[in-house]
CSV table of C-alpha atoms in Angstrom, one decimal:
chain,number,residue,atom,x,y,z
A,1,UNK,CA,29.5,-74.5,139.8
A,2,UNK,CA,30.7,-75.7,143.1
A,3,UNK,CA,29.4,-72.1,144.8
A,4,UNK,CA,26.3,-72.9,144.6
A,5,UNK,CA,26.5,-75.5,147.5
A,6,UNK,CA,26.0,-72.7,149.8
A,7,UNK,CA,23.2,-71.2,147.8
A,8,UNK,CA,20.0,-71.5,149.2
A,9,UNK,CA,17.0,-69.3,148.3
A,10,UNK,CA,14.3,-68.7,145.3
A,11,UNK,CA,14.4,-66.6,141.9
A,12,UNK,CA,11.8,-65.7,140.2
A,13,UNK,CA,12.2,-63.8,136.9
A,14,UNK,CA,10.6,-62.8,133.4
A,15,UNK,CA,11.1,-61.0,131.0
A,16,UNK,CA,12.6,-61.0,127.2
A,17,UNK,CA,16.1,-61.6,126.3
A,18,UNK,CA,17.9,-60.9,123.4
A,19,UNK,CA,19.3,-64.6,123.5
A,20,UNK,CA,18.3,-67.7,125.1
A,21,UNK,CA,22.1,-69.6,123.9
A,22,UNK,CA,22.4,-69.8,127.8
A,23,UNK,CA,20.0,-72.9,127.7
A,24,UNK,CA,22.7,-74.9,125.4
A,25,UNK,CA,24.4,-75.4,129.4
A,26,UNK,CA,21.5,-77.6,129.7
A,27,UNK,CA,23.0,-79.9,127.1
A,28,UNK,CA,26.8,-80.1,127.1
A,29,UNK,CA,26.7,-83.8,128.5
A,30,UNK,CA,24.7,-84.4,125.0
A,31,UNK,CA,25.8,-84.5,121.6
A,32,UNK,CA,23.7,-86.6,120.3
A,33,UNK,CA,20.6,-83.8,121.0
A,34,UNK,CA,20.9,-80.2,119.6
A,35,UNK,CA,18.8,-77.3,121.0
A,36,UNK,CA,19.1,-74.3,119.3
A,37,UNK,CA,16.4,-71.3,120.4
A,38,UNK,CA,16.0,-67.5,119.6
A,39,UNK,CA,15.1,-64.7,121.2
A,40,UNK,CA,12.2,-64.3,123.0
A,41,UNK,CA,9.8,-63.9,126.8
A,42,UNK,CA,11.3,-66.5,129.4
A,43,UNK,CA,9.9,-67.1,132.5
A,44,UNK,CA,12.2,-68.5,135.4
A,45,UNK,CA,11.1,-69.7,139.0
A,46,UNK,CA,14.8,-71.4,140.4
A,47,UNK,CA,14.3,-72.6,143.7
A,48,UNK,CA,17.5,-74.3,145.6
A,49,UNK,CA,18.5,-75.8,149.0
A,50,UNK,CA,22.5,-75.7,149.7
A,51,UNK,CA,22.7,-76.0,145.8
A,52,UNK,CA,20.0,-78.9,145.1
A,53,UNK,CA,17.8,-77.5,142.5
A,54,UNK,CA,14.0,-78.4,144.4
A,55,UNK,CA,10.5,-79.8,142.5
A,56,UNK,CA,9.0,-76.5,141.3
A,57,UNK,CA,11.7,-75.1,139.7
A,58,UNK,CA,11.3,-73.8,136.2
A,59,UNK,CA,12.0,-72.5,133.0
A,60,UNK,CA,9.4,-71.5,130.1
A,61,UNK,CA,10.5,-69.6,127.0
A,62,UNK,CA,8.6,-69.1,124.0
A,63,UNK,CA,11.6,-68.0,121.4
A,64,UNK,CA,11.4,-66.5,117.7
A,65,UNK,CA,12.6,-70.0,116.6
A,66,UNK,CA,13.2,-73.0,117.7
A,67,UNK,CA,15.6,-75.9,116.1
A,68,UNK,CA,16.4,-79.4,117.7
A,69,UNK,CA,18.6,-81.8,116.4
A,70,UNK,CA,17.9,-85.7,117.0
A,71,UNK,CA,20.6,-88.2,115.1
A,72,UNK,CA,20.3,-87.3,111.6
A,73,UNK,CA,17.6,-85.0,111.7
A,74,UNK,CA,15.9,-81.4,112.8
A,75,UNK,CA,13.4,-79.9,113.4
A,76,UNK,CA,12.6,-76.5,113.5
A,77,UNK,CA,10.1,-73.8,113.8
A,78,UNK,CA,7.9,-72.3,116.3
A,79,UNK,CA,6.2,-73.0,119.5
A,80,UNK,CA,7.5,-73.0,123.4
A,81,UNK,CA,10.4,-74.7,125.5
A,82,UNK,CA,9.2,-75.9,129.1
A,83,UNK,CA,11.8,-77.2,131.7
A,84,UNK,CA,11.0,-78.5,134.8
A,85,UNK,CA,12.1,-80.1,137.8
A,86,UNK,CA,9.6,-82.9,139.2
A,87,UNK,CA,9.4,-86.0,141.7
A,88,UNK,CA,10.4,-89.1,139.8
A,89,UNK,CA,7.4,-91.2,139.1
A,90,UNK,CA,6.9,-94.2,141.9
A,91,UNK,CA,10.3,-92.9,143.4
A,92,UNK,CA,11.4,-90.4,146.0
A,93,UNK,CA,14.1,-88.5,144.0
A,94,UNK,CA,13.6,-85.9,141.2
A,95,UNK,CA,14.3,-85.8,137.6
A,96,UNK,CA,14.2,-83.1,134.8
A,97,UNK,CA,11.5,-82.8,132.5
A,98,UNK,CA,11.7,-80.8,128.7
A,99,UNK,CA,9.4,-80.2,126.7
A,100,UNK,CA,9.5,-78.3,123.6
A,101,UNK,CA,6.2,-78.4,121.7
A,102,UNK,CA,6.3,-77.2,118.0
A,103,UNK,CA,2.9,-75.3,117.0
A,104,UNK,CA,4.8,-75.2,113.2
A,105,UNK,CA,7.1,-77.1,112.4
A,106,UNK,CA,9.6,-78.4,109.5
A,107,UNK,CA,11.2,-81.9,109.9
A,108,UNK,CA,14.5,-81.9,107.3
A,109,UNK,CA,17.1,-85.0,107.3
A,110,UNK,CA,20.9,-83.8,107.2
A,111,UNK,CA,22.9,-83.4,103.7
A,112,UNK,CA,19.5,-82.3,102.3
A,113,UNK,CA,18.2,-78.5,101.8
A,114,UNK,CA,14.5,-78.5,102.9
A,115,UNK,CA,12.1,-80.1,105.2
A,116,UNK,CA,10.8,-82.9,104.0
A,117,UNK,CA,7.7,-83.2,106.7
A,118,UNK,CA,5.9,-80.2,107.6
A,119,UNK,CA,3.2,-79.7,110.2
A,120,UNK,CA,1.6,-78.5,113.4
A,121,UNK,CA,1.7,-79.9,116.8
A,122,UNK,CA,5.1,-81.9,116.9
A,123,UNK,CA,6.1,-82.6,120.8
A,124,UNK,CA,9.7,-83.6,122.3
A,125,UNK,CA,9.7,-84.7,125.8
A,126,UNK,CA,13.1,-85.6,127.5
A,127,UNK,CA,13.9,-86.7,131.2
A,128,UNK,CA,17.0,-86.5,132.6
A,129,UNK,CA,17.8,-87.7,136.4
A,130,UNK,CA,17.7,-85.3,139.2
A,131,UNK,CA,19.5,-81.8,137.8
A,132,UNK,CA,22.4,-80.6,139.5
A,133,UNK,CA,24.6,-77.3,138.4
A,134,UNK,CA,27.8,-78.6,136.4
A,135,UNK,CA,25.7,-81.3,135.0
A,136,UNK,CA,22.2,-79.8,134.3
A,137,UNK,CA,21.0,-82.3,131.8
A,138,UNK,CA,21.6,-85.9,130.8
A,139,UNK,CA,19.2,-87.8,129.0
A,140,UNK,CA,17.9,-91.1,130.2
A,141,UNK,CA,14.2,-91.0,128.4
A,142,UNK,CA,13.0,-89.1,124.9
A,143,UNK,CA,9.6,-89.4,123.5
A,144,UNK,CA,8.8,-87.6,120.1
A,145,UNK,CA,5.0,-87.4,119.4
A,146,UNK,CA,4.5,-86.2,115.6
A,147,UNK,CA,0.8,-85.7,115.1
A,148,UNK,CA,-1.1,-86.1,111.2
A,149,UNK,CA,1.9,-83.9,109.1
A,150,UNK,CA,2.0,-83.4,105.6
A,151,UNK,CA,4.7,-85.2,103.3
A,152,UNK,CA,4.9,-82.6,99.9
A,153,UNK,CA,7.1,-84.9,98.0
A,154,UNK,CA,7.8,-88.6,98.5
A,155,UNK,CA,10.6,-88.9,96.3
A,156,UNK,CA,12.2,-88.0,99.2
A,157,UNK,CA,11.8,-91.6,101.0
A,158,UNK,CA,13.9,-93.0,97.8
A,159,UNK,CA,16.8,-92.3,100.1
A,160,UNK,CA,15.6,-95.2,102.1
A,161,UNK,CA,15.1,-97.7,99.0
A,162,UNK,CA,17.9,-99.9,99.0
A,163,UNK,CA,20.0,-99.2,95.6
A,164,UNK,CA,19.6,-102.0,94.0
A,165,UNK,CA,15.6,-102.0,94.2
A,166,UNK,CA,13.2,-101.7,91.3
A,167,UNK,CA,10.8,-99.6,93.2
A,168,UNK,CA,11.1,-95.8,92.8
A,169,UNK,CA,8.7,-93.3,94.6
A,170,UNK,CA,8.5,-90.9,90.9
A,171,UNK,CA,5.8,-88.3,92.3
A,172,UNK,CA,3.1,-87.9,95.2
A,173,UNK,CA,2.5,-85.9,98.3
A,174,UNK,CA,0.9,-88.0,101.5
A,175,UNK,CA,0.6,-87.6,105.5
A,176,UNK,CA,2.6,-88.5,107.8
A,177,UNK,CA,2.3,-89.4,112.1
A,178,UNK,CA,4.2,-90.9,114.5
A,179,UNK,CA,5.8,-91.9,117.7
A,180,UNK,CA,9.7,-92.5,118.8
């Protein structure tokens, strides 16, 4: 990482690749966020001064697949990945911007086989402070935007009853939005 220091200049390429498991550099500071993508048209326009990745840079990819862990849950599906480097808000330095919106997507909690929430329209945004090669991406703001979904079987939310509680969900489908 510590070549590019000297690197100074602007890439622009698109295209389709094979594999986009290159983007999972973006995350190695993170384990509590899991971004797993397929294969699929990326777009890239990198632009750097003596190794400072610059406002303007970016990265769009619209994979086969997408899959992002959050704590004890994923979601997965299909849609686009968006990263982006922008001036801070009220500040002069930078910070990294992703976005992954989900056109489709399943929401399932782990230990359990399938989605429990399905729906369209789901939308992760995470900032990170100003991206720098060696540490590309650190978290310091997520916001999850889950628009009307559908909920096919409530027995589901039993798992959230506490054991000892009369109430049982027995049957029953419902909606389902939110915000984190």
């Amino acid at each position: 990482w510590e070549v590019f220091q000297f690197v100074t200049g602007r890439a622009e390429v698109g295209g389709r690749v094979t594999s986009l498991g290159f983007l999972s550099l973006f995350f190695q500071q993170t384990r509590w966020l899991d971004l797993k993508v397929g294969p699929g048209p990326l777009d890239v326009d990198l632009r750097l001064r003596r190794g400072e990745i610059l406002d303007g840079s970016r990265l769009e990819a619209h994979p086969d697949g997408i899959s992002m862990g959050f704590l004890e849950y994923r979601a997965s599906g299909f849609g686009g990945v968006t990263w982006s480097v922008v001036p801070a808000a009220g500040r002069e330095d930078r910070e990294g911007r992703l976005a992954l919106v989900f056109n489709d997507f399943g929401l399932q909690r782990r230990g359990y086989s399938r989605p429990h929430v399905r729906g369209k329209g789901l939308r992760i945004d995470v900032a990170s402070a100003a991206p720098r090669f060696g540490g590309l991406f650190l978290p310091k703001r997520l916001a999850i935007e889950m628009p009307q979904a559908e909920v096919p079987d409530l027995t589901f939310y039993n798992a959230y009853l506490p054991r000892q509680s009369a109430v049982a969900l027995t049957s029953g489908s419902g909606r389902m939005s939110g915000r984190f």
